[in-house]
Amino acid sequence: MNAELVALAQSAGTTLVGLMATDAWERTRDGVVAFWQRARPERADAVAAELSNTREDLSADTDTEGELAAEWQGRIRRLLTDQPQVAEELQRLLDELSPSTSPAASASVTQHASATGQSRVYQAGRDLHITEP
């Protein structure tokens, strides 16, 4: 297997498991199952179940992320070994799922505030936790 396909399998496994704990999970799962349906239809249902099991494992113990990613890297590498022609489609799927190209990643937050006297302003682009009395 050439180095490009190995790198693609590694990237796919890492990306897949990394997205399991995000809001993009359903879109990710659907994309991966659809990809498998086209590449190996007889395995698509099993892959869907394996994805769910992996997500449950990750939810139970986040320290297993690297191990789970390695498992998916192996599955994907075996698929690419048997069917190298699907590599381009897999790369397109990864490009679509990539957090850096998702609509949420390209959104920007602009905030403006002013405070006078003894007032305070708290701003955040995401979660904000204030613990002072």
CSV table of N, CA and C in Angstrom, one decimal:
chain,number,residue,atom,x,y,z
A,1,MET,N,0.9,-1.2,0.0
A,1,MET,CA,0.0,0.0,0.0
A,1,MET,C,0.9,1.2,0.0
A,2,ASN,N,0.6,2.2,-0.8
A,2,ASN,CA,1.4,3.4,-0.9
A,2,ASN,C,1.2,4.3,0.3
A,3,ALA,N,2.2,5.2,0.5
A,3,ALA,CA,2.2,6.0,1.6
A,3,ALA,C,1.0,7.0,1.6
A,4,GLU,N,0.6,7.4,0.5
A,4,GLU,CA,-0.5,8.4,0.4
A,4,GLU,C,-1.8,7.7,0.9
A,5,LEU,N,-2.0,6.5,0.6
A,5,LEU,CA,-3.2,5.8,1.1
A,5,LEU,C,-3.1,5.5,2.6
A,6,VAL,N,-2.0,5.2,3.1
A,6,VAL,CA,-1.8,5.0,4.5
A,6,VAL,C,-2.1,6.3,5.2
A,7,ALA,N,-1.5,7.4,4.7
A,7,ALA,CA,-1.8,8.8,5.3
A,7,ALA,C,-3.2,9.1,5.3
A,8,LEU,N,-3.9,8.8,4.2
A,8,LEU,CA,-5.3,9.0,4.1
A,8,LEU,C,-6.1,8.2,5.1
A,9,ALA,N,-5.8,7.0,5.3
A,9,ALA,CA,-6.4,6.1,6.3
A,9,ALA,C,-6.2,6.7,7.7
A,10,GLN,N,-5.0,7.1,8.0
A,10,GLN,CA,-4.7,7.7,9.3
A,10,GLN,C,-5.5,9.0,9.5
A,11,SER,N,-5.5,9.8,8.5
A,11,SER,CA,-6.3,11.1,8.6
A,11,SER,C,-7.8,10.8,8.8
A,12,ALA,N,-8.3,9.8,8.1
A,12,ALA,CA,-9.7,9.5,8.2
A,12,ALA,C,-10.1,9.0,9.5
A,13,GLY,N,-9.3,8.1,10.1
A,13,GLY,CA,-9.6,7.5,11.4
A,13,GLY,C,-9.5,8.5,12.5
A,14,THR,N,-8.5,9.4,12.4
A,14,THR,CA,-8.4,10.4,13.4
A,14,THR,C,-9.5,11.4,13.3
A,15,THR,N,-9.9,11.8,12.1
A,15,THR,CA,-11.0,12.8,11.9
A,15,THR,C,-12.3,12.2,12.3
A,16,LEU,N,-12.5,11.0,12.0
A,16,LEU,CA,-13.8,10.3,12.3
A,16,LEU,C,-14.0,10.3,13.8
A,17,VAL,N,-13.0,9.8,14.5
A,17,VAL,CA,-13.2,9.7,16.0
A,17,VAL,C,-13.2,11.0,16.6
A,18,GLY,N,-12.4,12.0,16.1
A,18,GLY,CA,-12.4,13.3,16.6
A,18,GLY,C,-13.8,14.0,16.5
A,19,LEU,N,-14.5,13.7,15.5
A,19,LEU,CA,-15.8,14.3,15.3
A,19,LEU,C,-16.9,13.6,16.0
A,20,MET,N,-16.7,12.5,16.6
A,20,MET,CA,-17.7,11.8,17.4
A,20,MET,C,-18.3,12.6,18.5
A,21,ALA,N,-17.5,13.4,19.1
A,21,ALA,CA,-17.9,14.2,20.3
A,21,ALA,C,-18.3,15.6,20.0
A,22,THR,N,-18.7,15.8,18.7
A,22,THR,CA,-19.0,17.2,18.3
A,22,THR,C,-20.4,17.3,17.8
A,23,ASP,N,-20.9,18.5,17.5
A,23,ASP,CA,-22.2,18.7,16.9
A,23,ASP,C,-22.3,18.1,15.5
A,24,ALA,N,-21.2,17.9,14.9
A,24,ALA,CA,-21.1,17.4,13.5
A,24,ALA,C,-21.3,15.9,13.4
A,25,TRP,N,-21.5,15.2,14.6
A,25,TRP,CA,-21.5,13.7,14.6
A,25,TRP,C,-22.5,13.1,13.6
A,26,GLU,N,-23.7,13.5,13.6
A,26,GLU,CA,-24.8,12.9,12.8
A,26,GLU,C,-24.4,13.0,11.3
A,27,ARG,N,-23.9,14.2,10.9
A,27,ARG,CA,-23.5,14.4,9.5
A,27,ARG,C,-22.3,13.5,9.2
A,28,THR,N,-21.4,13.4,10.2
A,28,THR,CA,-20.2,12.6,10.0
A,28,THR,C,-20.6,11.1,9.8
A,29,ARG,N,-21.5,10.6,10.7
A,29,ARG,CA,-21.9,9.2,10.7
A,29,ARG,C,-22.6,8.9,9.4
A,30,ASP,N,-23.5,9.8,9.0
A,30,ASP,CA,-24.3,9.6,7.7
A,30,ASP,C,-23.3,9.6,6.5
A,31,GLY,N,-22.4,10.4,6.5
A,31,GLY,CA,-21.4,10.5,5.4
A,31,GLY,C,-20.6,9.2,5.3
A,32,VAL,N,-20.1,8.8,6.5
A,32,VAL,CA,-19.3,7.6,6.5
A,32,VAL,C,-20.1,6.3,6.1
A,33,VAL,N,-21.3,6.2,6.6
A,33,VAL,CA,-22.1,5.1,6.3
A,33,VAL,C,-22.4,5.1,4.8
A,34,ALA,N,-22.8,6.2,4.2
A,34,ALA,CA,-23.1,6.4,2.8
A,34,ALA,C,-21.8,6.0,2.0
A,35,PHE,N,-20.7,6.4,2.4
A,35,PHE,CA,-19.4,6.1,1.7
A,35,PHE,C,-19.2,4.6,1.7
A,36,TRP,N,-19.4,3.9,2.9
A,36,TRP,CA,-19.2,2.5,3.0
A,36,TRP,C,-20.3,1.8,2.2
A,37,GLN,N,-21.5,2.3,2.1
A,37,GLN,CA,-22.6,1.7,1.3
A,37,GLN,C,-22.2,1.7,-0.2
A,38,ARG,N,-21.5,2.7,-0.6
A,38,ARG,CA,-21.0,2.7,-2.0
A,38,ARG,C,-19.8,1.8,-2.2
A,39,ALA,N,-18.9,1.8,-1.3
A,39,ALA,CA,-17.7,1.0,-1.4
A,39,ALA,C,-17.9,-0.5,-1.1
A,40,ARG,N,-18.6,-0.8,-0.1
A,40,ARG,CA,-18.9,-2.2,0.4
A,40,ARG,C,-20.2,-2.3,1.0
A,41,PRO,N,-21.3,-2.4,0.1
A,41,PRO,CA,-22.6,-2.3,0.6
A,41,PRO,C,-22.9,-3.4,1.7
A,42,GLU,N,-22.3,-4.6,1.5
A,42,GLU,CA,-22.6,-5.7,2.5
A,42,GLU,C,-22.1,-5.4,3.9
A,43,ARG,N,-21.2,-4.4,4.0
A,43,ARG,CA,-20.7,-4.0,5.4
A,43,ARG,C,-21.3,-2.8,5.9
A,44,ALA,N,-22.1,-2.1,5.2
A,44,ALA,CA,-22.6,-0.7,5.6
A,44,ALA,C,-23.3,-0.8,7.0
A,45,ASP,N,-24.2,-1.8,7.1
A,45,ASP,CA,-25.0,-1.9,8.4
A,45,ASP,C,-24.0,-2.2,9.6
A,46,ALA,N,-23.1,-3.0,9.3
A,46,ALA,CA,-22.1,-3.4,10.4
A,46,ALA,C,-21.3,-2.2,10.8
A,47,VAL,N,-20.9,-1.4,9.8
A,47,VAL,CA,-20.1,-0.2,10.0
A,47,VAL,C,-20.9,0.8,10.8
A,48,ALA,N,-22.2,1.0,10.5
A,48,ALA,CA,-23.1,1.9,11.3
A,48,ALA,C,-23.1,1.5,12.7
A,49,ALA,N,-23.3,0.2,13.0
A,49,ALA,CA,-23.3,-0.3,14.3
A,49,ALA,C,-21.9,-0.1,15.0
A,50,GLU,N,-20.8,-0.3,14.3
A,50,GLU,CA,-19.5,-0.1,14.9
A,50,GLU,C,-19.2,1.3,15.2
A,51,LEU,N,-19.7,2.2,14.4
A,51,LEU,CA,-19.6,3.7,14.6
A,51,LEU,C,-20.3,4.0,15.9
A,52,SER,N,-21.5,3.5,16.1
A,52,SER,CA,-22.3,3.8,17.3
A,52,SER,C,-21.6,3.2,18.6
A,53,ASN,N,-21.0,2.0,18.4
A,53,ASN,CA,-20.3,1.4,19.5
A,53,ASN,C,-19.0,2.2,19.9
A,54,THR,N,-18.3,2.7,18.8
A,54,THR,CA,-17.1,3.5,19.1
A,54,THR,C,-17.5,4.8,19.8
A,55,ARG,N,-18.6,5.4,19.4
A,55,ARG,CA,-19.0,6.6,20.0
A,55,ARG,C,-19.4,6.4,21.5
A,56,GLU,N,-20.0,5.3,21.8
A,56,GLU,CA,-20.4,5.0,23.2
A,56,GLU,C,-19.1,4.7,24.0
A,57,ASP,N,-18.1,4.0,23.4
A,57,ASP,CA,-16.8,3.8,24.1
A,57,ASP,C,-16.1,5.1,24.3
A,58,LEU,N,-16.1,6.0,23.4
A,58,LEU,CA,-15.5,7.3,23.5
A,58,LEU,C,-16.2,8.1,24.6
A,59,SER,N,-17.5,8.1,24.6
A,59,SER,CA,-18.3,8.8,25.7
A,59,SER,C,-18.0,8.3,27.1
A,60,ALA,N,-17.8,7.0,27.2
A,60,ALA,CA,-17.5,6.4,28.5
A,60,ALA,C,-16.1,6.6,29.0
A,61,ASP,N,-15.1,6.8,28.0
A,61,ASP,CA,-13.7,7.0,28.4
A,61,ASP,C,-13.0,7.7,27.3
A,62,THR,N,-12.9,9.0,27.5
A,62,THR,CA,-12.2,9.9,26.5
A,62,THR,C,-10.7,9.6,26.3
A,63,ASP,N,-10.2,8.9,27.3
A,63,ASP,CA,-8.7,8.5,27.2
A,63,ASP,C,-8.5,7.5,26.1
A,64,THR,N,-9.5,6.9,25.6
A,64,THR,CA,-9.4,5.9,24.5
A,64,THR,C,-9.4,6.4,23.1
A,65,GLU,N,-9.4,7.7,23.0
A,65,GLU,CA,-9.6,8.3,21.6
A,65,GLU,C,-8.5,7.8,20.7
A,66,GLY,N,-7.3,7.8,21.1
A,66,GLY,CA,-6.2,7.4,20.2
A,66,GLY,C,-6.3,5.9,19.8
A,67,GLU,N,-6.7,5.1,20.7
A,67,GLU,CA,-6.9,3.6,20.4
A,67,GLU,C,-8.1,3.5,19.5
A,68,LEU,N,-9.2,4.2,19.7
A,68,LEU,CA,-10.3,4.1,18.8
A,68,LEU,C,-10.0,4.6,17.4
A,69,ALA,N,-9.2,5.7,17.3
A,69,ALA,CA,-8.8,6.2,16.0
A,69,ALA,C,-8.0,5.2,15.3
A,70,ALA,N,-7.1,4.5,16.0
A,70,ALA,CA,-6.2,3.5,15.4
A,70,ALA,C,-7.1,2.3,14.8
A,71,GLU,N,-8.1,2.0,15.6
A,71,GLU,CA,-9.0,0.9,15.1
A,71,GLU,C,-9.7,1.3,13.8
A,72,TRP,N,-10.2,2.5,13.7
A,72,TRP,CA,-10.8,3.0,12.5
A,72,TRP,C,-9.8,3.2,11.4
A,73,GLN,N,-8.6,3.6,11.7
A,73,GLN,CA,-7.5,3.7,10.7
A,73,GLN,C,-7.3,2.4,10.0
A,74,GLY,N,-7.3,1.3,10.9
A,74,GLY,CA,-7.1,0.0,10.3
A,74,GLY,C,-8.2,-0.5,9.4
A,75,ARG,N,-9.5,-0.2,9.8
A,75,ARG,CA,-10.6,-0.6,9.0
A,75,ARG,C,-10.5,0.1,7.7
A,76,ILE,N,-10.3,1.4,7.7
A,76,ILE,CA,-10.2,2.2,6.5
A,76,ILE,C,-9.0,1.8,5.6
A,77,ARG,N,-7.9,1.5,6.2
A,77,ARG,CA,-6.7,1.1,5.5
A,77,ARG,C,-7.0,-0.2,4.7
A,78,ARG,N,-7.7,-1.2,5.4
A,78,ARG,CA,-8.0,-2.4,4.8
A,78,ARG,C,-9.0,-2.2,3.6
A,79,LEU,N,-9.9,-1.3,3.8
A,79,LEU,CA,-10.8,-0.9,2.7
A,79,LEU,C,-10.0,-0.3,1.5
A,80,LEU,N,-9.1,0.6,1.8
A,80,LEU,CA,-8.3,1.2,0.7
A,80,LEU,C,-7.4,0.2,0.1
A,81,THR,N,-6.9,-0.8,0.8
A,81,THR,CA,-6.1,-1.8,0.2
A,81,THR,C,-6.8,-2.6,-0.8
A,82,ASP,N,-8.1,-3.0,-0.4
A,82,ASP,CA,-8.9,-3.8,-1.3
A,82,ASP,C,-9.5,-2.9,-2.5
A,83,GLN,N,-9.8,-1.7,-2.2
A,83,GLN,CA,-10.4,-0.8,-3.2
A,83,GLN,C,-9.8,0.6,-3.3
A,84,PRO,N,-8.5,0.6,-3.8
A,84,PRO,CA,-7.8,1.9,-3.8
A,84,PRO,C,-8.6,3.0,-4.6
A,85,GLN,N,-9.5,2.6,-5.5
A,85,GLN,CA,-10.2,3.5,-6.3
A,85,GLN,C,-11.2,4.4,-5.5
A,86,VAL,N,-11.5,4.0,-4.3
A,86,VAL,CA,-12.4,4.8,-3.5
A,86,VAL,C,-11.7,5.9,-2.7
A,87,ALA,N,-10.3,6.0,-2.8
A,87,ALA,CA,-9.5,7.0,-2.1
A,87,ALA,C,-10.0,8.4,-2.4
A,88,GLU,N,-10.2,8.7,-3.6
A,88,GLU,CA,-10.6,10.1,-4.0
A,88,GLU,C,-12.0,10.5,-3.3
A,89,GLU,N,-12.9,9.5,-3.3
A,89,GLU,CA,-14.2,9.8,-2.7
A,89,GLU,C,-14.0,10.0,-1.2
A,90,LEU,N,-13.2,9.2,-0.6
A,90,LEU,CA,-12.9,9.3,0.9
A,90,LEU,C,-12.3,10.7,1.2
A,91,GLN,N,-11.4,11.1,0.3
A,91,GLN,CA,-10.8,12.4,0.5
A,91,GLN,C,-11.8,13.5,0.4
A,92,ARG,N,-12.7,13.4,-0.5
A,92,ARG,CA,-13.8,14.4,-0.7
A,92,ARG,C,-14.7,14.5,0.6
A,93,LEU,N,-15.0,13.3,1.1
A,93,LEU,CA,-15.8,13.2,2.4
A,93,LEU,C,-15.0,13.9,3.5
A,94,LEU,N,-13.7,13.6,3.6
A,94,LEU,CA,-12.9,14.2,4.7
A,94,LEU,C,-12.9,15.7,4.5
A,95,ASP,N,-12.8,16.2,3.3
A,95,ASP,CA,-12.8,17.6,3.1
A,95,ASP,C,-14.1,18.3,3.5
A,96,GLU,N,-15.2,17.6,3.3
A,96,GLU,CA,-16.5,18.1,3.7
A,96,GLU,C,-16.7,18.1,5.2
A,97,LEU,N,-16.1,17.1,5.8
A,97,LEU,CA,-16.3,16.9,7.3
A,97,LEU,C,-15.3,17.7,8.1
A,98,SER,N,-14.2,18.2,7.4
A,98,SER,CA,-13.1,18.9,8.1
A,98,SER,C,-13.6,20.1,8.9
A,99,PRO,N,-13.3,20.1,10.2
A,99,PRO,CA,-13.8,21.2,11.0
A,99,PRO,C,-13.3,22.6,10.5
A,100,SER,N,-12.2,22.6,9.8
A,100,SER,CA,-11.7,23.9,9.3
A,100,SER,C,-12.5,24.4,8.1
A,101,THR,N,-13.3,23.5,7.5
A,101,THR,CA,-14.1,23.9,6.3
A,101,THR,C,-15.6,23.9,6.6
A,102,SER,N,-15.9,23.6,7.8
A,102,SER,CA,-17.4,23.5,8.1
A,102,SER,C,-17.9,24.9,8.3
A,103,PRO,N,-19.2,25.2,8.1
A,103,PRO,CA,-19.8,26.5,8.2
A,103,PRO,C,-19.5,27.1,9.5
A,104,ALA,N,-19.6,26.3,10.6
A,104,ALA,CA,-19.4,26.9,11.9
A,104,ALA,C,-18.0,27.4,12.1
A,105,ALA,N,-17.0,26.7,11.5
A,105,ALA,CA,-15.6,27.1,11.6
A,105,ALA,C,-15.3,28.4,10.9
A,106,SER,N,-16.1,28.7,9.9
A,106,SER,CA,-15.8,29.9,9.1
A,106,SER,C,-16.6,31.1,9.7
A,107,ALA,N,-17.5,30.9,10.6
A,107,ALA,CA,-18.2,32.0,11.2
A,107,ALA,C,-17.3,32.8,12.1
A,108,SER,N,-17.5,34.1,12.1
A,108,SER,CA,-16.7,34.9,13.0
A,108,SER,C,-17.6,35.6,13.9
A,109,VAL,N,-17.0,36.0,15.0
A,109,VAL,CA,-17.8,36.7,16.1
A,109,VAL,C,-17.2,38.1,16.3
A,110,THR,N,-18.0,39.1,16.2
A,110,THR,CA,-17.5,40.4,16.5
A,110,THR,C,-18.3,41.0,17.6
A,111,GLN,N,-17.6,41.5,18.6
A,111,GLN,CA,-18.3,42.0,19.8
A,111,GLN,C,-17.8,43.4,20.1
A,112,HIS,N,-18.7,44.2,20.6
A,112,HIS,CA,-18.4,45.6,21.0
A,112,HIS,C,-19.1,45.8,22.3
A,113,ALA,N,-18.4,46.4,23.2
A,113,ALA,CA,-19.0,46.7,24.5
A,113,ALA,C,-18.4,48.0,25.1
A,114,SER,N,-19.1,48.6,25.9
A,114,SER,CA,-18.5,49.7,26.7
A,114,SER,C,-19.1,49.7,28.1
A,115,ALA,N,-18.4,50.1,29.0
A,115,ALA,CA,-18.8,50.1,30.4
A,115,ALA,C,-18.4,51.5,31.0
A,116,THR,N,-19.3,52.0,31.8
A,116,THR,CA,-19.0,53.3,32.5
A,116,THR,C,-19.2,53.1,34.0
A,117,GLY,N,-18.6,53.9,34.7
A,117,GLY,CA,-18.7,53.9,36.2
A,117,GLY,C,-18.2,52.6,36.7
A,118,GLN,N,-19.0,51.9,37.5
A,118,GLN,CA,-18.6,50.7,38.1
A,118,GLN,C,-19.2,49.4,37.5
A,119,SER,N,-19.7,49.6,36.3
A,119,SER,CA,-20.3,48.5,35.6
A,119,SER,C,-19.3,47.5,35.0
A,120,ARG,N,-19.7,46.4,34.7
A,120,ARG,CA,-18.8,45.3,34.1
A,120,ARG,C,-19.4,44.8,32.8
A,121,VAL,N,-18.5,44.4,32.0
A,121,VAL,CA,-19.0,43.8,30.7
A,121,VAL,C,-18.3,42.4,30.6
A,122,TYR,N,-19.1,41.4,30.4
A,122,TYR,CA,-18.6,40.0,30.2
A,122,TYR,C,-18.9,39.6,28.8
A,123,GLN,N,-18.0,39.2,28.0
A,123,GLN,CA,-18.3,38.8,26.6
A,123,GLN,C,-17.5,37.4,26.3
A,124,ALA,N,-18.1,36.6,25.5
A,124,ALA,CA,-17.5,35.4,25.1
A,124,ALA,C,-18.1,35.0,23.8
A,125,GLY,N,-17.2,34.3,23.0
A,125,GLY,CA,-17.7,33.8,21.7
A,125,GLY,C,-18.3,32.4,21.9
A,126,ARG,N,-18.1,31.8,23.0
A,126,ARG,CA,-18.7,30.5,23.4
A,126,ARG,C,-19.2,30.5,24.8
A,127,ASP,N,-18.9,29.5,25.6
A,127,ASP,CA,-19.4,29.4,26.9
A,127,ASP,C,-18.7,30.4,27.8
A,128,LEU,N,-19.4,30.9,28.8
A,128,LEU,CA,-18.8,31.9,29.7
A,128,LEU,C,-19.2,31.5,31.1
A,129,HIS,N,-18.2,31.3,32.0
A,129,HIS,CA,-18.5,30.9,33.4
A,129,HIS,C,-17.9,32.0,34.3
A,130,ILE,N,-18.7,32.6,35.1
A,130,ILE,CA,-18.2,33.7,36.0
A,130,ILE,C,-18.4,33.1,37.4
A,131,THR,N,-17.3,33.2,38.1
A,131,THR,CA,-17.3,32.6,39.4
A,131,THR,C,-17.0,33.6,40.5
A,132,GLU,N,-16.9,34.9,40.2
A,132,GLU,CA,-16.7,35.9,41.2
A,132,GLU,C,-18.0,36.2,41.9
A,133,PRO,N,-18.0,36.6,43.2
A,133,PRO,CA,-19.2,36.9,43.9
A,133,PRO,C,-20.0,38.1,43.4
